[in-house]
mmCIF file of C-alpha atoms in Angstrom:
data_model
loop_
_atom_site.group_PDB
_atom_site.id
_atom_site.type_symbol
_atom_site.label_atom_id
_atom_site.label_comp_id
_atom_site.label_asym_id
_atom_site.label_seq_id
_atom_site.Cartn_x
_atom_site.Cartn_y
_atom_site.Cartn_z
ATOM 1 C CA MET A 1 99.529 -12.998 -14.555
ATOM 2 C CA SER A 2 100.463 -9.999 -12.049
ATOM 3 C CA VAL A 3 97.577 -8.482 -10.200
ATOM 4 C CA LYS A 4 98.652 -4.854 -11.897
ATOM 5 C CA ASN A 5 98.315 -6.775 -15.199
ATOM 6 C CA LYS A 6 94.970 -8.520 -14.600
ATOM 7 C CA THR A 7 93.422 -5.422 -13.485
ATOM 8 C CA ALA A 8 94.468 -3.348 -16.588
ATOM 9 C CA THR A 9 92.997 -6.696 -18.567
ATOM 10 C CA ASN A 10 89.635 -6.697 -16.962
ATOM 11 C CA LEU A 11 89.413 -2.909 -17.057
ATOM 12 C CA PHE A 12 90.365 -2.155 -20.622
ATOM 13 C CA LEU A 13 88.180 -5.839 -21.738
ATOM 14 C CA ASP A 14 84.994 -4.345 -19.938
ATOM 15 C CA ILE A 15 85.443 -0.548 -20.947
ATOM 16 C CA ALA A 16 85.776 -2.328 -24.609
ATOM 17 C CA ILE A 17 82.562 -4.363 -24.240
ATOM 18 C CA LEU A 18 80.841 -1.775 -22.660
ATOM 19 C CA LEU A 19 81.246 0.582 -25.578
ATOM 20 C CA ALA A 20 80.391 -2.466 -28.060
ATOM 21 C CA PHE A 21 77.394 -3.241 -25.990
ATOM 22 C CA ILE A 22 75.873 0.238 -26.172
ATOM 23 C CA LEU A 23 76.837 0.413 -30.041
ATOM 24 C CA ALA A 24 75.006 -2.666 -30.452
ATOM 25 C CA MET A 25 72.134 -1.364 -28.250
ATOM 26 C CA THR A 26 71.513 1.408 -31.684
ATOM 27 C CA PRO A 27 71.055 -1.175 -34.516
ATOM 28 C CA ARG A 28 69.644 2.257 -36.436
ATOM 29 C CA THR A 29 73.215 3.717 -36.022
ATOM 30 C CA THR A 30 75.350 0.435 -36.911
ATOM 31 C CA GLY A 31 72.907 -0.897 -39.835
ATOM 32 C CA ILE A 32 71.622 -4.716 -38.835
ATOM 33 C CA PRO A 33 74.528 -6.790 -40.388
ATOM 34 C CA VAL A 34 76.846 -4.658 -37.699
ATOM 35 C CA HIS A 35 74.334 -5.221 -34.990
ATOM 36 C CA GLU A 36 74.106 -8.904 -35.663
ATOM 37 C CA TRP A 37 77.946 -9.815 -35.683
ATOM 38 C CA MET A 38 78.760 -7.272 -33.279
ATOM 39 C CA SER A 39 76.319 -8.875 -31.076
ATOM 40 C CA ILE A 40 77.535 -12.375 -31.466
ATOM 41 C CA ALA A 41 81.216 -10.892 -31.026
ATOM 42 C CA PHE A 42 79.713 -9.299 -27.511
ATOM 43 C CA ALA A 43 78.488 -12.778 -26.271
ATOM 44 C CA ALA A 44 82.178 -14.330 -26.467
ATOM 45 C CA CYS A 45 83.671 -11.185 -24.822
ATOM 46 C CA VAL A 46 81.027 -11.806 -22.123
ATOM 47 C CA VAL A 47 82.037 -15.481 -22.006
ATOM 48 C CA ILE A 48 86.013 -14.271 -21.486
ATOM 49 C CA HIS A 49 84.350 -11.560 -18.926
ATOM 50 C CA LEU A 50 83.139 -14.402 -16.891
ATOM 51 C CA LEU A 51 86.136 -16.915 -17.274
ATOM 52 C CA LEU A 52 88.254 -13.383 -15.854
ATOM 53 C CA HIS A 53 85.918 -13.526 -12.437
ATOM 54 C CA TRP A 54 85.159 -17.180 -12.267
ATOM 55 C CA GLU A 55 86.977 -17.547 -8.645
ATOM 56 C CA TRP A 56 84.346 -15.019 -7.592
ATOM 57 C CA ILE A 57 81.297 -16.613 -9.158
ATOM 58 C CA VAL A 58 82.524 -19.936 -7.260
ATOM 59 C CA GLY A 59 83.461 -18.198 -4.582
ATOM 60 C CA VAL A 60 80.191 -16.703 -4.054
ATOM 61 C CA THR A 61 77.578 -18.987 -5.047
ATOM 62 C CA PRO A 62 77.668 -21.357 -2.137
ATOM 63 C CA LYS A 63 77.444 -18.549 0.068
ATOM 64 C CA PHE A 64 74.559 -16.799 -1.359
ATOM 65 C CA PHE A 65 72.215 -18.332 1.303
ATOM 66 C CA ALA A 66 74.473 -18.207 4.311
ATOM 67 C CA ASN A 67 74.075 -14.307 4.762
ATOM 68 C CA LEU A 68 70.816 -12.028 4.451
ATOM 69 C CA PHE A 69 72.310 -8.870 3.530
ATOM 70 C CA HIS A 70 75.638 -8.317 1.721
ATOM 71 C CA GLU A 71 77.030 -6.469 -1.055
ATOM 72 C CA SER A 72 78.351 -9.356 -2.939
ATOM 73 C CA ARG A 73 74.841 -10.991 -2.776
ATOM 74 C CA LEU A 74 73.098 -7.629 -4.374
ATOM 75 C CA ASN A 75 76.039 -8.098 -6.916
ATOM 76 C CA PHE A 76 74.979 -11.557 -7.962
ATOM 77 C CA ILE A 77 71.326 -10.761 -8.146
ATOM 78 C CA VAL A 78 71.925 -7.800 -11.028
ATOM 79 C CA ASP A 79 74.834 -9.987 -12.527
ATOM 80 C CA LEU A 80 72.337 -13.252 -12.860
ATOM 81 C CA ALA A 81 69.365 -10.779 -13.709
ATOM 82 C CA PHE A 82 72.077 -9.141 -16.627
ATOM 83 C CA PHE A 83 72.935 -12.727 -17.297
ATOM 84 C CA LEU A 84 69.166 -14.033 -17.956
ATOM 85 C CA SER A 85 68.014 -10.711 -19.977
ATOM 86 C CA LEU A 86 71.381 -11.409 -22.222
ATOM 87 C CA ILE A 87 70.067 -14.698 -22.867
ATOM 88 C CA PHE A 88 66.838 -13.655 -23.768
ATOM 89 C CA VAL A 89 68.119 -10.994 -26.168
ATOM 90 C CA MET A 90 70.622 -13.440 -27.732
ATOM 91 C CA VAL A 91 67.886 -16.145 -28.384
ATOM 92 C CA SER A 92 65.605 -13.623 -29.505
ATOM 93 C CA GLY A 93 68.139 -11.692 -31.835
ATOM 94 C CA LEU A 94 68.742 -15.037 -33.315
ATOM 95 C CA ALA A 95 65.088 -15.957 -33.598
ATOM 96 C CA LEU A 96 64.608 -12.612 -35.684
ATOM 97 C CA SER A 97 68.443 -12.830 -37.173
ATOM 98 C CA LYS A 98 68.125 -11.360 -41.235
ATOM 99 C CA VAL A 99 72.161 -11.478 -42.060
ATOM 100 C CA ALA A 100 73.886 -13.888 -39.309
ATOM 101 C CA LEU A 101 71.553 -16.967 -39.363
ATOM 102 C CA PRO A 102 70.541 -16.489 -42.940
ATOM 103 C CA ALA A 103 74.584 -16.600 -43.649
ATOM 104 C CA LEU A 104 73.981 -20.047 -42.718
ATOM 105 C CA GLY A 105 71.025 -21.039 -44.215
ATOM 106 C CA ILE A 106 68.452 -20.715 -41.435
ATOM 107 C CA THR A 107 66.111 -18.190 -42.453
ATOM 108 C CA PRO A 108 64.192 -17.752 -39.343
ATOM 109 C CA ALA A 109 60.137 -16.571 -39.525
ATOM 110 C CA PHE A 110 59.544 -13.358 -38.170
ATOM 111 C CA SER A 111 57.098 -13.566 -34.527
ATOM 112 C CA LEU A 112 55.852 -10.212 -32.839
ATOM 113 C CA PHE A 113 57.044 -11.844 -29.756
ATOM 114 C CA TRP A 114 60.737 -12.287 -30.408
ATOM 115 C CA ARG A 115 60.786 -8.824 -31.967
ATOM 116 C CA LYS A 116 58.935 -7.100 -28.504
ATOM 117 C CA GLY A 117 61.136 -9.342 -26.018
ATOM 118 C CA HIS A 118 64.038 -8.345 -28.324
ATOM 119 C CA ALA A 119 63.577 -5.132 -27.396
ATOM 120 C CA ILE A 120 61.935 -5.420 -23.941
ATOM 121 C CA SER A 121 64.985 -7.613 -22.957
ATOM 122 C CA ALA A 122 67.828 -5.327 -24.304
ATOM 123 C CA ASP A 123 66.678 -2.723 -22.059
ATOM 124 C CA VAL A 124 66.827 -4.381 -19.364
ATOM 125 C CA ALA A 125 70.214 -5.479 -20.160
ATOM 126 C CA LEU A 126 71.383 -2.016 -20.658
ATOM 127 C CA ILE A 127 69.718 -1.257 -17.062
ATOM 128 C CA THR A 128 71.389 -4.104 -15.510
ATOM 129 C CA VAL A 129 74.304 -3.356 -16.597
ATOM 130 C CA GLY A 130 74.577 0.113 -15.563
ATOM 131 C CA ILE A 131 73.540 -1.357 -11.737
ATOM 132 C CA HIS A 132 76.283 -3.612 -12.498
ATOM 133 C CA CYS A 133 78.984 -0.789 -13.281
ATOM 134 C CA GLY A 134 77.254 1.446 -10.765
ATOM 135 C CA LEU A 135 78.232 -1.375 -7.925
ATOM 136 C CA HIS A 136 81.838 -1.092 -9.355
ATOM 137 C CA ALA A 137 81.725 2.406 -9.816
ATOM 138 C CA LYS A 138 84.708 2.495 -7.144
ATOM 139 C CA TRP A 139 86.595 0.325 -8.752
ATOM 140 C CA LEU A 140 86.022 1.995 -12.299
ATOM 141 C CA ALA A 141 87.039 5.188 -10.659
ATOM 142 C CA ALA A 142 89.901 3.821 -9.203
ATOM 143 C CA ASN A 143 91.630 2.106 -11.721
ATOM 144 C CA ALA A 144 90.655 4.508 -14.698
ATOM 145 C CA LYS A 145 92.416 7.044 -12.965
ATOM 146 C CA ARG A 146 95.589 4.301 -12.586
ATOM 147 C CA PHE A 147 95.612 3.229 -15.647
ATOM 148 C CA LEU A 148 93.745 5.871 -17.940
ATOM 149 C CA LEU A 149 94.246 9.010 -16.889
ATOM 150 C CA GLU A 150 97.626 9.133 -14.659
ATOM 151 C CA PRO A 151 99.619 7.663 -17.368
ATOM 152 C CA VAL A 152 98.428 10.538 -19.629
ATOM 153 C CA VAL A 153 99.054 12.867 -17.269
ATOM 154 C CA ARG A 154 102.423 11.485 -16.801
ATOM 155 C CA LEU A 155 103.044 11.818 -20.458
ATOM 156 C CA PHE A 156 101.997 15.425 -20.579
ATOM 157 C CA SER A 157 104.068 16.322 -17.416
ATOM 158 C CA LYS A 158 107.465 14.608 -18.983
ATOM 159 C CA ARG A 159 106.616 16.594 -22.270
ATOM 160 C CA ARG A 160 107.021 19.277 -19.777
ATOM 161 C CA THR A 161 109.543 19.138 -18.403
ATOM 162 C CA ALA A 162 111.557 17.707 -21.494
ATOM 163 C CA ALA A 163 110.394 21.300 -23.381
ATOM 164 C CA LEU A 164 111.808 23.453 -20.169
ATOM 165 C CA PRO A 165 114.756 25.795 -20.630
ATOM 166 C CA GLU A 166 117.633 24.645 -17.906
ATOM 167 C CA VAL A 167 117.883 27.115 -15.235
ATOM 168 C CA LYS A 168 121.354 27.640 -14.697
ATOM 169 C CA MET B 1 92.452 -26.932 -19.611
ATOM 170 C CA LYS B 2 90.976 -25.564 -17.034
ATOM 171 C CA THR B 3 89.624 -22.747 -18.776
ATOM 172 C CA LEU B 4 88.392 -25.184 -21.431
ATOM 173 C CA TRP B 5 86.179 -26.754 -19.161
ATOM 174 C CA ARG B 6 85.068 -23.154 -17.825
ATOM 175 C CA VAL B 7 84.043 -22.105 -20.927
ATOM 176 C CA LEU B 8 82.136 -25.155 -22.109
ATOM 177 C CA ALA B 9 80.372 -24.910 -18.277
ATOM 178 C CA ILE B 10 79.291 -21.523 -19.110
ATOM 179 C CA VAL B 11 78.186 -22.429 -22.896
ATOM 180 C CA THR B 12 76.220 -25.053 -21.649
ATOM 181 C CA ILE B 13 74.485 -23.213 -18.885
ATOM 182 C CA ALA B 14 73.804 -20.455 -21.497
ATOM 183 C CA GLY B 15 72.783 -23.228 -24.300
ATOM 184 C CA ILE B 16 70.315 -24.836 -22.281
ATOM 185 C CA LEU B 17 68.650 -21.680 -20.986
ATOM 186 C CA GLY B 18 68.377 -20.435 -24.542
ATOM 187 C CA PHE B 19 67.739 -23.532 -25.907
ATOM 188 C CA GLY B 20 65.137 -24.093 -23.545
ATOM 189 C CA LEU B 21 63.391 -20.310 -23.506
ATOM 190 C CA TYR B 22 62.993 -20.488 -27.419
ATOM 191 C CA SER B 23 61.769 -24.340 -27.349
ATOM 192 C CA VAL B 24 58.758 -23.117 -24.786
ATOM 193 C CA MET B 25 58.063 -20.210 -26.530
ATOM 194 C CA GLN B 26 57.675 -21.836 -30.077
ATOM 195 C CA TYR B 27 56.020 -25.279 -28.721
ATOM 196 C CA THR B 28 53.534 -23.394 -26.616
ATOM 197 C CA GLY B 29 52.654 -20.742 -29.830
ATOM 198 C CA VAL B 30 53.407 -18.127 -27.966
ATOM 199 C CA ALA B 31 56.089 -16.657 -30.492
ATOM 200 C CA ALA B 32 54.548 -18.543 -33.922
ATOM 201 C CA PRO B 33 55.568 -16.689 -37.066
ATOM 202 C CA VAL B 34 53.405 -13.034 -37.464
ATOM 203 C CA ALA B 35 51.333 -14.456 -40.533
ATOM 204 C CA ALA B 36 50.144 -17.450 -38.258
ATOM 205 C CA ASN B 37 48.697 -15.235 -35.607
ATOM 206 C CA ALA B 38 49.151 -11.341 -36.077
ATOM 207 C CA GLY B 39 45.911 -10.329 -34.218
ATOM 208 C CA LYS B 40 46.685 -12.980 -31.479
ATOM 209 C CA GLN B 41 50.006 -11.218 -30.854
ATOM 210 C CA SER B 42 48.727 -7.826 -31.542
ATOM 211 C CA ALA B 43 46.327 -8.763 -28.399
ATOM 212 C CA LEU B 44 49.210 -10.275 -26.676
ATOM 213 C CA VAL B 45 51.483 -7.265 -26.457
ATOM 214 C CA GLY B 46 48.784 -4.787 -25.859
ATOM 215 C CA MET B 47 48.533 -3.159 -29.740
ATOM 216 C CA SER B 48 45.760 -1.239 -31.184
ATOM 217 C CA ALA B 49 45.279 -3.087 -34.084
ATOM 218 C CA PRO B 50 46.668 -6.377 -36.099
ATOM 219 C CA ALA B 51 47.341 -3.591 -39.016
ATOM 220 C CA ASP B 52 51.121 -2.442 -37.163
ATOM 221 C CA ALA B 53 51.641 -6.499 -36.666
ATOM 222 C CA ALA B 54 50.659 -7.156 -40.429
ATOM 223 C CA ALA B 55 53.140 -3.994 -41.527
ATOM 224 C CA GLN B 56 55.528 -5.401 -39.451
ATOM 225 C CA GLY B 57 55.593 -8.715 -40.977
ATOM 226 C CA GLY B 58 54.964 -7.224 -44.537
ATOM 227 C CA ALA B 59 58.157 -5.399 -44.495
ATOM 228 C CA VAL B 60 60.490 -7.654 -42.544
ATOM 229 C CA GLN B 61 59.006 -10.937 -45.088
ATOM 230 C CA GLY B 62 58.677 -8.617 -47.997
ATOM 231 C CA VAL B 63 55.490 -9.324 -48.575
ATOM 232 C CA SER B 64 52.929 -6.530 -49.330
ATOM 233 C CA GLY B 65 51.208 -5.172 -46.338
ATOM 234 C CA GLN B 66 47.848 -5.833 -47.965
ATOM 235 C CA GLY B 67 48.784 -9.918 -48.183
ATOM 236 C CA ALA B 68 49.883 -9.819 -44.862
ATOM 237 C CA ALA B 69 46.982 -8.160 -43.145
ATOM 238 C CA ALA B 70 44.674 -10.572 -44.990
ATOM 239 C CA GLN B 71 46.708 -13.902 -43.725
ATOM 240 C CA GLY B 72 46.790 -12.218 -40.210
ATOM 241 C CA GLY B 73 43.304 -11.423 -40.520
ATOM 242 C CA GLY B 74 43.281 -7.346 -39.482
ATOM 243 C CA ALA B 75 43.583 -4.314 -41.279
ATOM 244 C CA ALA B 76 45.764 -3.026 -44.163
ATOM 245 C CA GLY B 77 49.040 -1.933 -42.448
ATOM 246 C CA GLY B 78 51.093 -0.841 -45.431
ATOM 247 C CA PRO B 79 54.567 -2.176 -46.018
ATOM 248 C CA GLY B 80 57.126 0.700 -45.279
ATOM 249 C CA ALA B 81 54.850 1.484 -42.028
ATOM 250 C CA ARG B 82 57.454 0.037 -40.011
ATOM 251 C CA SER B 83 60.845 0.123 -41.925
ATOM 252 C CA TYR B 84 63.466 1.717 -41.358
ATOM 253 C CA ALA B 85 65.077 4.931 -43.278
ATOM 254 C CA PRO B 86 68.682 5.541 -43.317
ATOM 255 C CA LEU B 87 69.636 8.315 -40.520
ATOM 256 C CA SER B 88 71.472 10.902 -40.347
ATOM 257 C CA LEU B 89 74.843 11.128 -38.638
ATOM 258 C CA GLY B 90 73.442 13.651 -35.746
ATOM 259 C CA ALA B 91 70.663 11.186 -35.508
ATOM 260 C CA LYS B 92 72.698 8.215 -35.192
ATOM 261 C CA LEU B 93 75.229 9.844 -33.120
ATOM 262 C CA ALA B 94 71.465 11.264 -30.914
ATOM 263 C CA ALA B 95 70.548 7.237 -30.608
ATOM 264 C CA VAL B 96 74.007 6.038 -29.444
ATOM 265 C CA GLY B 97 73.770 9.087 -26.995
ATOM 266 C CA LEU B 98 70.228 7.866 -25.757
ATOM 267 C CA ALA B 99 71.645 4.658 -24.920
ATOM 268 C CA PHE B 100 74.676 5.541 -23.241
ATOM 269 C CA ALA B 101 72.438 7.976 -20.964
ATOM 270 C CA GLU B 102 69.769 5.270 -20.361
ATOM 271 C CA PHE B 103 73.258 3.508 -18.975
ATOM 272 C CA ALA B 104 74.360 6.127 -17.132
ATOM 273 C CA GLY B 105 71.319 6.626 -15.604
ATOM 274 C CA ALA B 106 71.310 3.375 -14.289
ATOM 275 C CA PHE B 107 74.769 3.717 -13.383
ATOM 276 C CA ALA B 108 74.278 6.935 -11.047
ATOM 277 C CA ALA B 109 71.143 5.716 -9.679
ATOM 278 C CA ALA B 110 72.792 2.480 -8.840
ATOM 279 C CA ALA B 111 76.243 4.143 -7.502
ATOM 280 C CA ALA B 112 74.174 6.643 -5.591
ATOM 281 C CA ALA B 113 72.024 3.989 -4.181
ATOM 282 C CA LEU B 114 75.325 2.142 -2.880
ATOM 283 C CA ALA B 115 76.474 4.651 -1.129
ATOM 284 C CA PHE B 116 73.845 5.741 0.747
ATOM 285 C CA ALA B 117 73.315 2.397 1.895
ATOM 286 C CA LYS B 118 76.661 1.970 2.899
ATOM 287 C CA ARG B 119 76.510 5.510 4.734
ATOM 288 C CA LEU B 120 72.954 4.277 6.429
ATOM 289 C CA ALA B 121 75.144 1.079 7.512
ATOM 290 C CA ALA B 122 77.903 3.281 8.898
ATOM 291 C CA ARG B 123 75.746 5.011 10.613
ATOM 292 C CA GLY B 124 73.969 1.940 12.130
ATOM 293 C CA ASN B 125 76.586 0.409 13.239
ATOM 294 C CA LYS B 126 78.232 3.498 15.034
ATOM 295 C CA ALA B 127 75.092 4.009 17.055
ATOM 296 C CA LEU B 128 75.154 0.411 17.930
ATOM 297 C CA ALA B 129 78.577 0.810 19.176
ATOM 298 C CA SER B 130 78.104 3.740 21.599
ATOM 299 C CA ALA B 131 74.853 2.155 22.792
ATOM 300 C CA SER B 132 76.957 -0.969 23.346
ATOM 301 C CA ALA B 133 79.457 1.370 24.943
ATOM 302 C CA ALA B 134 76.804 2.730 27.284
ATOM 303 C CA GLY B 135 75.644 -0.453 28.322
ATOM 304 C CA PHE B 136 72.550 -0.864 26.487
ATOM 305 C CA GLY B 137 71.608 -4.135 24.564
ATOM 306 C CA SER B 138 71.848 -7.853 25.733
ATOM 307 C CA GLY B 139 74.736 -8.791 23.058
ATOM 308 C CA GLN B 140 78.147 -9.764 23.452
ATOM 309 C CA ASN B 141 79.555 -6.557 22.959
ATOM 310 C CA LYS B 142 77.820 -5.173 25.992
ATOM 311 C CA LYS B 143 79.781 -3.736 28.536
ATOM 312 C CA SER B 144 79.849 -5.548 31.613
#
């Protein structure tokens, strides 16, 4: 895969994951069944996201303790916090499941700990994903301009050029 | 094949952490079902009365509020105290908007903090370079 294609794939996948995550954060909007299945699909998307950034993860992990201050270290800490909060969200979500697990014949007993833990860890996950994206704001802005804004602008400018009468 | 191993590694790490967390919480009794320790859980999360726990248990498990409260040893909660009523389209959009605002707040704060830190670091480097050029300090950059 070329660098351009890889960047475009990353961008579109990340935007889709983010939108799905924000939608999954509002179970009262989507309804519990959509919330649960979307969250399970979201976990699969996170695995794909990690696969696409595998080289970075493998590259940064051994260097973590080498330098005291560098941006990758901060990214790594934020990503780890996000990963752990995501695990808590998924575990507590499954422990509270009213649709997905009962569909498989497992009915978990309601626990307040998981209920509160689910809400708190979901908030932590949303904040950490915000920080995660904020730390990559430059990359996001540059590639959103390149792959989203510029094609649209180009499309309109082509149409305008085609619509203009020929000057003799 | 390489991708398969990577997926396996990610799922294994997440699975071990997730299952470990679940097991610890279940077996220590922290995450015991609501009917068994409604009062204890309410105290744990800082709620004022076990009624809330009873209401949640009642609403979710389909038990009456009174019955769940009796099991949990607290006051009557009422079956519908915490159940979700259907939202209007405006309220649904507002909920999504709020979640997005929470995300955007964290995003903006992180981006601004990073930009500020980079600017500070650049200023520090500039000051260090000019001090070094002027002959101050004892580092490798010192002019002899």
